[in-house]
């Protein structure tokens, strides 16, 4: 009897060990498409490069698209879905996305090519993740390995885009927004570095300029912004988020924050706690630290709310469900 029990225990321990060692089927992995579509990542890289090198703003748009997708319903490409009779008001129509979100034509071009090469294999959610990684390399000169294996969602709701952190958030609101999707304060500060590229509509920071200049903004910088964003105008102007190196994903953002030359109140908010202030200073002064942190946090963000086989689908077109 003791022999049987000891054998049973040994078997259970062996089975448990095997379960720990073997990869879980529902998990993202590096090189997920190596057997089913080995050219997938090189195709994405080639097409993204053809768009972003001549038009760097599209690279900023692709990185922002990854952020806006993952923060709402997880990284499921729900941000790509067009209005339809069954879903007339998707995320794409929400104020944070319309009309400022860019790069949809890049995703379309990638998807069309992949459907010709290996139809029904590569998800739109993974295409966004790959495109953001490749845009990071083009604009920042550094890269990171991004796991894949995401499936596409079938639901997209405009009102849910309100979950996105707003440019007027204070630090507590920012931290709560990131914590709600499983991201840390370190992720918050690192991903904020994407504000070193791209453009912003004046409406996102105009309250800091009128009627009085926000005391948390450098006065001369605010006066310059007033010249770019007049108070009485029917058009919503656009300015670079970083006037120093507008097409480079680099540490300049943190230099701007320290000198009170960030566009958004949320940028200044990073200076309001010892923890975040220290990170801003470190990313500003330690060579390579921002790049490493940004890549790590992009991977962390790519794990939010992932759908696997049986939970989502591989769309034939990224703009509509199958």
Short mmCIF file of C-alpha atoms in Angstrom, two decimals:
data_model
loop_
_atom_site.label_atom_id
_atom_site.label_comp_id
_atom_site.label_asym_id
_atom_site.label_seq_id
_atom_site.Cartn_x
_atom_site.Cartn_y
_atom_site.Cartn_z
CA UNK A 1 0.00 0.00 0.00
CA UNK A 2 2.77 2.41 0.93
CA UNK A 3 4.50 1.52 -2.32
CA UNK A 4 1.38 2.34 -4.32
CA UNK A 5 0.92 5.64 -2.50
CA UNK A 6 4.56 6.62 -2.96
CA UNK A 7 4.34 5.73 -6.66
CA UNK A 8 1.17 7.84 -7.01
CA UNK A 9 2.83 10.80 -5.30
CA UNK A 10 5.87 10.43 -7.53
CA UNK A 11 3.63 10.38 -10.61
CA UNK A 12 1.78 13.49 -9.49
CA UNK A 13 5.04 15.32 -8.87
CA UNK A 14 6.28 14.27 -12.32
CA UNK A 15 3.06 15.44 -14.00
CA UNK A 16 3.22 18.78 -12.14
CA UNK A 17 6.82 19.23 -13.22
CA UNK A 18 5.90 18.53 -16.84
CA UNK A 19 3.10 21.12 -16.62
CA UNK A 20 5.58 23.72 -15.38
CA UNK A 21 8.13 22.93 -18.09
CA UNK A 22 5.82 22.67 -21.09
CA UNK A 23 4.65 25.93 -22.67
CA UNK A 24 1.05 26.91 -22.12
CA UNK A 25 -0.91 26.80 -25.38
CA UNK A 26 -2.74 30.04 -24.62
CA UNK A 27 0.30 32.26 -24.36
CA UNK A 28 2.03 34.78 -26.54
CA UNK A 29 5.43 33.78 -27.89
CA UNK A 30 8.32 35.21 -29.86
CA UNK A 31 8.27 33.89 -33.43
CA UNK A 32 4.68 32.67 -33.19
CA UNK A 33 4.32 32.63 -37.00
CA UNK A 34 7.63 30.93 -37.78
CA UNK A 35 5.88 27.82 -39.13
CA UNK A 36 2.53 29.15 -40.33
CA UNK A 37 3.70 32.39 -41.97
CA UNK A 38 7.48 32.70 -41.69
CA UNK A 39 7.62 35.93 -43.68
CA UNK A 40 4.99 37.70 -41.57
CA UNK A 41 7.23 39.98 -39.51
CA UNK A 42 9.53 40.85 -42.41
CA UNK A 43 6.48 41.77 -44.53
CA UNK A 44 5.20 44.05 -41.77
CA UNK A 45 8.64 45.65 -41.39
CA UNK A 46 9.01 46.28 -45.12
CA UNK A 47 5.59 47.89 -45.53
CA UNK A 48 5.82 49.96 -42.34
CA UNK A 49 9.22 51.23 -43.50
CA UNK A 50 7.80 52.24 -46.88
CA UNK A 51 5.23 54.44 -45.14
CA UNK A 52 7.12 55.77 -42.12
CA UNK A 53 10.50 56.74 -43.57
CA UNK A 54 8.94 59.36 -45.89
CA UNK A 55 6.19 60.29 -43.39
CA UNK A 56 7.48 59.96 -39.80
CA UNK A 57 4.16 61.12 -38.37
CA UNK A 58 2.64 57.82 -39.43
CA UNK A 59 5.13 56.04 -37.18
CA UNK A 60 3.96 58.09 -34.23
CA UNK A 61 0.41 57.21 -35.22
CA UNK A 62 1.17 53.47 -35.23
CA UNK A 63 2.71 53.59 -31.77
CA UNK A 64 -0.27 55.57 -30.51
CA UNK A 65 -2.64 53.10 -32.21
CA UNK A 66 -1.09 50.23 -30.22
CA UNK A 67 -1.65 52.20 -27.01
CA UNK A 68 -5.24 53.11 -27.88
CA UNK A 69 -6.05 49.55 -28.92
CA UNK A 70 -4.62 47.83 -25.87
CA UNK A 71 -6.12 50.21 -23.30
CA UNK A 72 -9.66 49.50 -24.53
CA UNK A 73 -10.77 45.84 -24.38
CA UNK A 74 -7.14 44.74 -24.55
CA UNK A 75 -4.91 44.25 -27.60
CA UNK A 76 -7.63 42.88 -29.87
CA UNK A 77 -7.62 45.31 -32.85
CA UNK A 78 -11.04 46.62 -31.82
CA UNK A 79 -9.80 50.14 -32.61
CA UNK A 80 -9.61 49.18 -36.30
CA UNK A 81 -13.28 48.27 -36.78
CA UNK A 82 -15.28 50.60 -39.01
CA UNK A 83 -18.89 51.59 -38.33
CA UNK A 84 -21.35 49.00 -39.60
CA UNK A 85 -25.12 48.45 -39.51
CA UNK A 86 -24.70 46.10 -36.56
CA UNK A 87 -22.23 48.41 -34.79
CA UNK A 88 -22.68 52.02 -35.93
CA UNK A 89 -20.52 53.59 -33.20
CA UNK A 90 -17.18 51.80 -32.69
CA UNK A 91 -14.08 53.02 -30.82
CA UNK A 92 -12.77 54.59 -34.00
CA UNK A 93 -15.47 57.29 -33.70
CA UNK A 94 -14.56 58.31 -30.15
CA UNK A 95 -13.04 61.73 -29.46
CA UNK A 96 -9.61 60.33 -28.46
CA UNK A 97 -9.42 58.58 -31.86
CA UNK A 98 -11.35 60.74 -34.29
CA UNK A 99 -9.90 62.52 -36.17
CA UNK A 100 -6.44 62.32 -34.60
CA UNK A 101 -5.58 58.59 -34.77
CA UNK A 102 -3.43 57.82 -37.82
CA UNK A 103 -1.95 54.84 -39.61
CA UNK A 104 -5.02 52.85 -40.64
CA UNK A 105 -3.84 52.77 -44.26
CA UNK A 106 -0.57 51.17 -43.15
CA UNK A 107 -2.40 48.37 -41.35
CA UNK A 108 -4.64 47.87 -44.41
CA UNK A 109 -1.61 47.55 -46.70
CA UNK A 110 0.04 45.02 -44.39
CA UNK A 111 -3.12 42.96 -44.01
CA UNK A 112 -3.79 42.87 -47.76
CA UNK A 113 -0.28 41.57 -48.41
CA UNK A 114 -0.39 38.98 -45.64
CA UNK A 115 -3.77 37.68 -46.81
CA UNK A 116 -2.22 37.04 -50.23
CA UNK A 117 0.83 35.30 -48.78
CA UNK A 118 -0.75 33.30 -45.94
CA UNK A 119 -4.52 33.88 -45.78
CA UNK A 120 -6.32 33.65 -42.47
CA UNK A 121 -3.18 33.31 -40.38
CA UNK A 122 -1.90 36.65 -39.02
CA UNK A 123 -4.23 38.63 -36.77
CA UNK A 124 -4.81 42.36 -37.04
CA UNK A 125 -3.96 42.64 -33.35
CA UNK A 126 -0.50 41.22 -34.00
CA UNK A 127 -0.06 43.46 -37.04
CA UNK A 128 -0.59 46.53 -34.82
CA UNK A 129 1.95 45.18 -32.30
CA UNK A 130 4.54 44.48 -35.02
CA UNK A 131 3.92 47.84 -36.69
CA UNK A 132 4.43 49.73 -33.42
CA UNK A 133 7.67 47.81 -32.80
CA UNK A 134 8.95 48.61 -36.30
CA UNK A 135 7.92 52.27 -36.05
CA UNK A 136 9.86 52.44 -32.79
CA UNK A 137 12.98 51.26 -34.58
CA UNK A 138 12.57 53.72 -37.45
CA UNK A 139 11.94 56.73 -35.20
CA UNK A 140 14.07 55.75 -32.22
CA UNK A 141 16.85 53.57 -33.56
CA UNK A 142 16.15 50.79 -31.04
CA UNK A 143 13.95 47.72 -31.06
CA UNK A 144 12.56 44.97 -28.83
CA UNK A 145 11.17 41.47 -29.27
CA UNK A 146 7.38 41.49 -29.22
CA UNK A 147 5.57 38.20 -28.56
CA UNK A 148 2.60 37.37 -30.79
CA UNK A 149 -0.34 34.99 -31.01
CA UNK A 150 -3.18 37.44 -30.36
CA UNK A 151 -6.62 36.90 -31.89
CA UNK A 152 -8.92 39.69 -33.06
CA UNK A 153 -11.96 40.84 -31.12
CA UNK A 154 -15.48 41.15 -32.50
CA UNK A 155 -16.71 44.04 -30.34
CA UNK A 156 -15.88 47.76 -30.49
CA UNK A 157 -17.81 50.36 -28.50
CA UNK A 158 -17.25 54.10 -28.78
CA UNK A 159 -18.01 54.90 -25.14
CA UNK A 160 -15.35 52.48 -23.90
CA UNK A 161 -12.64 54.70 -25.37
CA UNK A 162 -13.27 56.96 -22.36
CA UNK A 163 -10.96 54.55 -20.50
CA UNK A 164 -8.00 56.13 -22.24
CA UNK A 165 -5.94 58.42 -19.99
CA UNK A 166 -6.62 62.05 -20.83
CA UNK A 167 -4.08 64.87 -21.34
CA UNK A 168 -5.58 66.78 -18.40
CA UNK A 169 -5.18 63.89 -15.89
CA UNK A 170 -3.23 64.41 -12.68
CA UNK A 171 -0.78 61.79 -11.46
CA UNK A 172 -3.29 59.89 -9.31
CA UNK A 173 -5.66 59.62 -12.27
CA UNK A 174 -2.86 58.49 -14.56
CA UNK A 175 -1.68 55.83 -12.13
CA UNK A 176 -5.22 54.56 -11.63
CA UNK A 177 -5.77 54.38 -15.38
CA UNK A 178 -2.61 52.34 -15.91
CA UNK A 179 -3.21 50.14 -12.87
CA UNK A 180 -6.69 49.29 -14.20
CA UNK A 181 -5.07 47.49 -17.15
CA UNK A 182 -2.28 45.93 -15.12
CA UNK A 183 0.49 48.41 -15.88
CA UNK A 184 2.84 49.90 -13.32
CA UNK A 185 4.03 53.41 -12.55
CA UNK A 186 7.28 52.52 -14.31
CA UNK A 187 5.25 51.67 -17.41
CA UNK A 188 3.38 54.97 -17.11
CA UNK A 189 6.54 57.06 -17.13
CA UNK A 190 8.28 55.02 -19.83
CA UNK A 191 5.32 54.98 -22.23
CA UNK A 192 4.80 58.71 -21.73
CA UNK A 193 8.07 59.07 -23.63
CA UNK A 194 6.07 58.51 -26.82
CA UNK A 195 5.09 62.16 -26.45
CA UNK A 196 8.47 62.94 -27.98
CA UNK A 197 6.94 62.19 -31.40
CA UNK A 198 3.69 62.96 -33.17
CA UNK A 199 1.39 65.93 -33.13
CA UNK A 200 -1.33 67.27 -30.87
CA UNK A 201 -4.41 69.36 -31.50
CA UNK A 202 -4.41 72.67 -29.66
CA UNK A 203 -7.64 71.70 -27.92
CA UNK A 204 -5.73 69.10 -25.89
CA UNK A 205 -3.76 71.75 -24.00
CA UNK A 206 -5.43 75.09 -24.77
CA UNK A 207 -6.84 75.34 -21.25
CA UNK A 208 -3.24 75.77 -20.07
CA UNK A 209 -2.89 78.90 -22.24
CA UNK A 210 -6.16 80.78 -21.78
CA UNK A 211 -7.43 82.88 -20.14
CA UNK A 212 -4.27 82.70 -18.01
CA UNK A 213 -1.04 80.80 -18.53
CA UNK A 214 -0.82 77.70 -16.38
CA UNK A 215 1.89 78.33 -13.73
CA UNK A 216 3.11 74.75 -14.28
CA UNK A 217 4.20 75.68 -17.83
CA UNK A 218 7.26 77.69 -18.85
CA UNK A 219 6.01 81.20 -19.63
CA UNK A 220 8.01 81.71 -22.81
CA UNK A 221 6.95 78.31 -24.09
CA UNK A 222 3.32 79.14 -23.32
CA UNK A 223 3.57 82.46 -25.16
CA UNK A 224 5.00 80.64 -28.17
CA UNK A 225 2.13 78.14 -28.05
CA UNK A 226 -0.34 81.01 -27.96
CA UNK A 227 1.11 82.15 -31.29
CA UNK A 228 0.46 78.68 -32.70
CA UNK A 229 -2.95 78.23 -31.08
CA UNK A 230 -4.93 81.50 -31.06
CA UNK A 231 -7.74 81.75 -28.52
CA UNK A 232 -10.44 82.86 -30.92
CA UNK A 233 -10.42 80.52 -33.89
CA UNK A 234 -12.86 78.14 -35.47
CA UNK A 235 -10.12 75.66 -36.41
CA UNK A 236 -8.32 73.31 -34.06
CA UNK A 237 -4.64 73.78 -34.91
CA UNK A 238 -1.96 71.11 -34.72
CA UNK A 239 1.55 71.38 -33.25
CA UNK A 240 4.43 68.91 -32.66
CA UNK A 241 4.42 67.28 -29.25
CA UNK A 242 8.17 67.88 -29.10
CA UNK A 243 9.49 70.99 -30.84
CA UNK A 244 13.14 70.03 -30.40
CA UNK A 245 13.32 66.58 -32.05
CA UNK A 246 9.77 66.11 -33.38
CA UNK A 247 10.51 63.01 -35.49
CA UNK A 248 12.80 61.22 -33.03
CA UNK A 249 11.59 58.85 -30.34
CA UNK A 250 14.15 59.84 -27.71
CA UNK A 251 14.76 61.16 -24.22
CA UNK A 252 14.03 64.74 -25.27
CA UNK A 253 10.51 64.35 -23.88
CA UNK A 254 11.92 64.03 -20.35
CA UNK A 255 14.13 67.07 -20.88
CA UNK A 256 11.00 68.96 -21.94
CA UNK A 257 9.07 67.82 -18.88
CA UNK A 258 11.87 68.89 -16.53
CA UNK A 259 12.01 72.34 -18.12
CA UNK A 260 8.18 72.71 -17.95
CA UNK A 261 7.87 72.53 -21.73
CA UNK A 262 5.55 69.54 -22.01
CA UNK A 263 2.29 70.24 -23.82
CA UNK A 264 -0.06 68.44 -21.47
CA UNK A 265 -0.93 68.83 -17.82
CA UNK A 266 -0.40 65.06 -17.60
CA UNK A 267 3.22 65.61 -18.66
CA UNK A 268 3.85 68.05 -15.82
CA UNK A 269 2.08 65.66 -13.44
CA UNK A 270 5.04 63.28 -13.70
CA UNK A 271 7.01 65.77 -11.60
CA UNK A 272 4.56 65.68 -8.70
CA UNK A 273 5.81 62.60 -6.85
CA UNK A 274 9.34 61.57 -5.81
CA UNK A 275 8.95 58.21 -7.62
CA UNK A 276 7.90 59.57 -11.00
CA UNK A 277 10.13 62.63 -10.75
CA UNK A 278 13.11 60.35 -10.18
CA UNK A 279 12.22 58.25 -13.23
CA UNK A 280 11.88 61.38 -15.39
CA UNK A 281 15.32 62.51 -14.24
CA UNK A 282 16.88 59.08 -14.84
CA UNK A 283 15.44 58.74 -18.35
CA UNK A 284 16.67 62.25 -19.10
CA UNK A 285 20.24 61.69 -17.93
CA UNK A 286 21.19 57.98 -18.16
CA UNK A 287 22.08 56.93 -21.73
CA UNK A 288 20.02 54.00 -23.02
CA UNK A 289 17.78 53.77 -19.96
CA UNK A 290 14.68 55.22 -21.62
CA UNK A 291 15.02 52.98 -24.67
CA UNK A 292 15.28 49.81 -22.57
CA UNK A 293 12.35 50.84 -20.37
CA UNK A 294 10.18 51.83 -23.32
CA UNK A 295 10.69 48.47 -25.06
CA UNK A 296 9.92 46.56 -21.87
CA UNK A 297 6.76 48.58 -21.26
CA UNK A 298 5.57 48.15 -24.85
CA UNK A 299 5.81 44.38 -24.34
CA UNK A 300 3.96 44.69 -21.03
CA UNK A 301 1.22 46.72 -22.73
CA UNK A 302 0.98 44.09 -25.46
CA UNK A 303 -0.13 41.55 -22.85
CA UNK A 304 -3.28 43.46 -21.87
CA UNK A 305 -6.54 41.56 -22.36
CA UNK A 306 -5.22 39.21 -25.03
CA UNK A 307 -7.70 36.97 -26.83
CA UNK A 308 -6.63 33.47 -27.81
CA UNK A 309 -8.01 30.79 -30.13
CA UNK A 310 -11.66 30.19 -29.33
CA UNK A 311 -12.02 33.68 -27.85
CA UNK A 312 -11.45 35.72 -31.00
CA UNK A 313 -10.92 35.34 -34.73
CA UNK A 314 -8.39 36.08 -37.47
CA UNK A 315 -10.12 38.79 -39.50
CA UNK A 316 -9.93 38.71 -43.27
CA UNK A 317 -10.14 42.51 -43.25
CA UNK A 318 -9.01 44.52 -40.25
CA UNK A 319 -11.91 46.93 -40.72
CA UNK A 320 -14.73 44.42 -40.18
CA UNK A 321 -15.46 41.16 -38.41
CA UNK A 322 -15.69 38.00 -40.48
#
